[in-house]
Short mmCIF file of C-alpha atoms in Angstrom, two decimals:
data_model
loop_
_atom_site.label_atom_id
_atom_site.label_comp_id
_atom_site.label_asym_id
_atom_site.label_seq_id
_atom_site.Cartn_x
_atom_site.Cartn_y
_atom_site.Cartn_z
CA MET A 112 236.64 156.96 -127.26
CA SER A 113 237.33 154.15 -128.77
CA ALA A 114 236.54 150.72 -127.97
CA ALA A 115 240.02 149.78 -127.71
CA VAL A 116 240.60 151.99 -124.80
CA LEU A 117 238.49 149.63 -122.57
CA ARG A 118 240.24 146.85 -121.92
CA LEU A 119 238.25 143.74 -120.28
CA GLU A 120 240.84 143.05 -117.97
CA SER A 121 239.60 146.14 -115.59
CA PHE A 122 236.26 144.15 -114.83
CA THR A 123 237.86 140.96 -113.82
CA GLN A 124 238.61 139.79 -110.28
CA PRO A 125 241.69 141.02 -108.76
CA ARG A 126 244.48 138.18 -108.52
CA ALA A 127 244.88 136.62 -105.28
CA MET A 128 248.05 137.09 -103.32
CA GLU A 129 249.98 133.91 -103.52
CA ALA A 130 250.80 132.28 -100.05
CA GLU A 131 254.11 131.27 -99.33
CA PRO A 132 254.35 127.45 -99.19
CA GLY A 133 256.03 127.10 -96.14
CA LEU A 134 253.75 129.16 -94.20
CA LEU A 135 250.64 127.05 -95.42
CA GLU A 136 252.36 123.92 -94.45
CA ASP A 137 253.23 125.35 -90.93
CA GLU A 138 249.73 126.20 -90.32
CA ARG A 139 248.53 122.96 -91.62
CA LYS A 140 250.89 121.31 -88.97
CA LEU A 141 250.15 123.29 -86.01
CA ALA A 142 246.23 122.80 -86.72
CA PHE A 143 246.83 119.11 -86.87
CA ASP A 144 249.06 118.92 -83.69
CA ASP A 145 246.31 121.24 -81.92
CA GLY A 146 243.71 118.79 -82.83
CA TYR A 147 245.94 115.75 -82.12
CA ALA A 148 246.63 116.94 -78.61
CA GLN A 149 242.74 118.08 -77.77
CA GLY A 150 241.88 114.50 -79.12
CA ARG A 151 244.38 112.68 -77.18
CA GLN A 152 243.38 114.85 -73.76
CA VAL A 153 239.81 114.19 -74.37
CA GLY A 154 240.71 110.41 -75.10
CA ILE A 155 242.87 110.07 -71.77
CA GLU A 156 240.04 111.89 -69.77
CA ASP A 157 237.41 109.40 -71.25
CA LEU A 158 239.60 106.47 -70.47
CA ALA A 159 240.29 107.63 -66.93
CA GLY A 160 236.86 107.94 -66.37
CA GLN A 161 236.09 104.58 -67.51
CA LEU A 162 239.00 103.03 -65.52
CA ARG A 163 237.29 104.78 -62.01
CA ALA A 164 234.03 103.27 -63.01
CA LEU A 165 235.71 99.98 -63.32
CA ASN A 166 237.71 100.34 -60.24
CA ALA A 167 234.44 101.24 -58.24
CA THR A 168 232.76 98.18 -59.84
CA LEU A 169 235.45 95.91 -58.71
CA GLU A 170 235.62 97.40 -55.30
CA PHE A 171 231.94 96.93 -54.98
CA ASN A 172 232.03 93.26 -56.21
CA GLU A 173 235.03 92.65 -53.90
CA THR A 174 232.84 93.65 -51.04
CA GLN A 175 230.01 91.75 -52.22
CA ALA A 176 232.11 88.66 -52.55
CA ALA A 177 233.58 88.82 -49.16
CA GLN A 178 229.91 89.07 -47.70
CA LEU A 179 228.83 86.34 -49.69
CA ARG A 180 231.96 84.12 -48.59
CA GLN A 181 231.32 84.98 -44.88
CA GLN A 182 227.34 84.14 -45.24
CA MET A 183 228.26 80.82 -46.94
CA LEU A 184 230.95 80.34 -44.27
CA ARG A 185 228.17 80.69 -41.60
CA ASP A 186 225.58 78.60 -43.50
CA LEU A 187 227.83 75.69 -44.11
CA GLY A 188 229.05 75.99 -40.31
CA ILE A 189 225.32 75.33 -39.49
CA VAL A 190 224.96 72.46 -41.72
CA LEU A 191 228.02 70.70 -40.94
CA THR A 192 226.94 71.16 -37.31
CA ALA A 193 223.85 69.67 -37.60
CA ILE A 194 225.21 66.79 -39.67
CA VAL A 195 227.68 66.18 -36.99
CA ASP A 196 225.25 66.29 -34.41
CA VAL A 197 222.92 63.74 -36.22
CA LEU A 198 225.34 61.49 -37.28
CA GLY A 199 227.32 61.71 -33.93
CA ASN A 200 224.69 61.02 -31.69
CA ALA A 201 223.25 58.36 -33.95
CA SER A 202 226.34 56.25 -34.05
CA ARG A 203 228.34 57.22 -30.62
CA ASN A 204 226.86 54.58 -28.72
CA ASP A 205 227.75 51.62 -31.44
CA ARG A 206 231.33 53.46 -31.68
CA LEU A 207 231.59 53.17 -27.86
CA CYS A 208 230.36 49.52 -27.70
CA HIS A 209 233.09 48.71 -30.74
CA ALA A 210 235.78 50.56 -29.10
CA ILE A 211 235.40 49.09 -25.48
CA ALA A 212 235.09 45.51 -27.06
CA ASP A 213 238.04 45.96 -28.99
CA GLU A 214 240.29 47.49 -26.12
CA LEU A 215 238.92 44.79 -23.71
CA ARG A 216 240.05 42.08 -26.35
CA ARG A 217 243.31 43.56 -27.00
CA MET A 218 243.99 44.02 -23.17
CA VAL A 219 243.27 40.10 -22.47
CA ASP A 220 245.22 38.94 -25.37
CA ASN A 221 248.24 40.79 -24.12
CA ALA A 222 247.80 39.68 -20.50
CA PRO A 223 245.21 36.83 -19.93
CA LEU A 224 245.51 36.25 -16.54
CA ARG A 225 244.57 39.93 -15.47
CA ARG A 226 241.18 41.31 -14.82
CA PRO A 227 240.29 44.36 -16.56
CA LEU A 228 238.24 47.09 -14.57
CA VAL A 229 235.70 49.27 -16.71
CA ARG A 230 234.59 52.60 -14.82
CA CYS A 231 231.71 54.26 -16.44
CA ASP A 232 228.69 56.80 -15.97
CA LEU A 233 225.85 55.01 -14.23
CA ASN A 234 223.73 55.88 -17.59
CA LEU A 235 226.23 53.97 -19.59
CA LEU A 236 226.51 50.99 -17.41
CA PRO A 237 223.82 48.93 -19.62
CA LEU A 238 225.56 49.91 -22.87
CA ILE A 239 228.96 48.94 -21.17
CA GLU A 240 227.57 45.69 -20.21
CA GLN A 241 226.44 45.01 -23.85
CA ALA A 242 229.97 45.89 -25.01
CA VAL A 243 231.62 43.57 -22.57
CA ALA A 244 229.31 40.79 -23.55
CA ALA A 245 230.23 41.58 -27.38
CA SER A 246 233.78 41.35 -26.61
CA GLY A 247 233.37 37.79 -25.08
CA VAL A 248 235.85 38.61 -22.16
CA ASP A 249 234.17 36.98 -19.00
CA ARG A 250 236.31 38.39 -16.07
CA VAL A 251 235.83 41.85 -16.39
CA GLN A 252 234.82 44.17 -13.42
CA LEU A 253 232.11 47.20 -13.94
CA GLU A 254 231.95 49.93 -11.89
CA GLY A 255 229.49 53.12 -12.08
CA ASP A 256 230.69 56.26 -11.22
CA PRO A 257 228.36 59.34 -11.35
CA ASP A 258 231.22 61.87 -11.78
CA MET A 259 231.98 60.12 -15.20
CA ALA A 260 229.63 61.98 -17.04
CA GLY A 261 229.50 60.76 -20.44
CA SER A 262 232.71 58.69 -20.52
CA ALA A 263 234.11 55.31 -20.02
CA GLU A 264 237.49 54.17 -18.37
CA LEU A 265 239.22 50.90 -19.03
CA ILE A 266 241.83 50.55 -16.63
CA PHE A 267 244.28 47.25 -16.81
CA ASP A 268 247.05 47.02 -14.45
CA SER A 269 248.81 50.66 -14.69
CA ALA A 270 247.31 51.46 -17.96
CA ARG A 271 244.25 53.43 -18.37
CA THR A 272 242.02 54.13 -21.40
CA VAL A 273 239.35 57.02 -21.39
CA LEU A 274 236.92 56.88 -24.10
CA ALA A 275 234.51 59.99 -23.79
CA LEU A 276 231.06 59.87 -25.86
CA ASP A 277 231.20 63.54 -26.82
CA ALA A 278 235.01 64.00 -27.30
CA ILE A 279 234.93 63.55 -31.12
CA THR A 280 231.77 65.43 -31.38
CA GLN A 281 233.14 68.58 -29.22
CA SER A 282 236.25 68.44 -31.44
CA LEU A 283 234.44 68.25 -34.55
CA HIS A 284 232.24 71.26 -33.46
CA ALA A 285 235.39 73.14 -32.39
CA LEU A 286 236.76 72.45 -35.73
CA ILE A 287 233.96 73.51 -37.61
CA SER A 288 233.80 76.83 -35.63
CA GLU A 289 237.50 77.60 -36.51
CA LEU A 290 236.67 76.99 -40.17
CA THR A 291 233.77 79.13 -40.18
CA GLU A 292 235.39 82.31 -38.27
CA GLU A 293 237.38 84.26 -40.96
#
């Protein structure tokens, strides 16, 4: 045997089979599309989970905000009621005196020869006497009436004006109550 008979080719790797170019491209596209779809699905599921968590947080915050709003209104109602009570009680006698004095002057200016009548709660009689004195009208008839709790009535001919001490305070309390009810 001669050395020429043995060829080196027999000891080399066999040649790889050549793949068809279209087949590789199809497999690559299929793998890309599968990976893209899987990634997209994971992204959508993650986003949906985050949106659910955000929605739950917003609902919780809305509930908390409603509770805080109701508590604030209750607290504000208490404060406003206290302010109305303090300011209303402190100034109601002065307001009543000024209102009666102004009304008496107006009545007498319109009909100077008539005599006005002031009917009031017995407890208010000293206050009404001060108001009459402050008005400068000297011919006013005063009557105490135990049935007129906290109010005074000015009568002049057929005209009648009722001034109630607590009417304004009561209307403010009703308004505060209406505002604080939700």
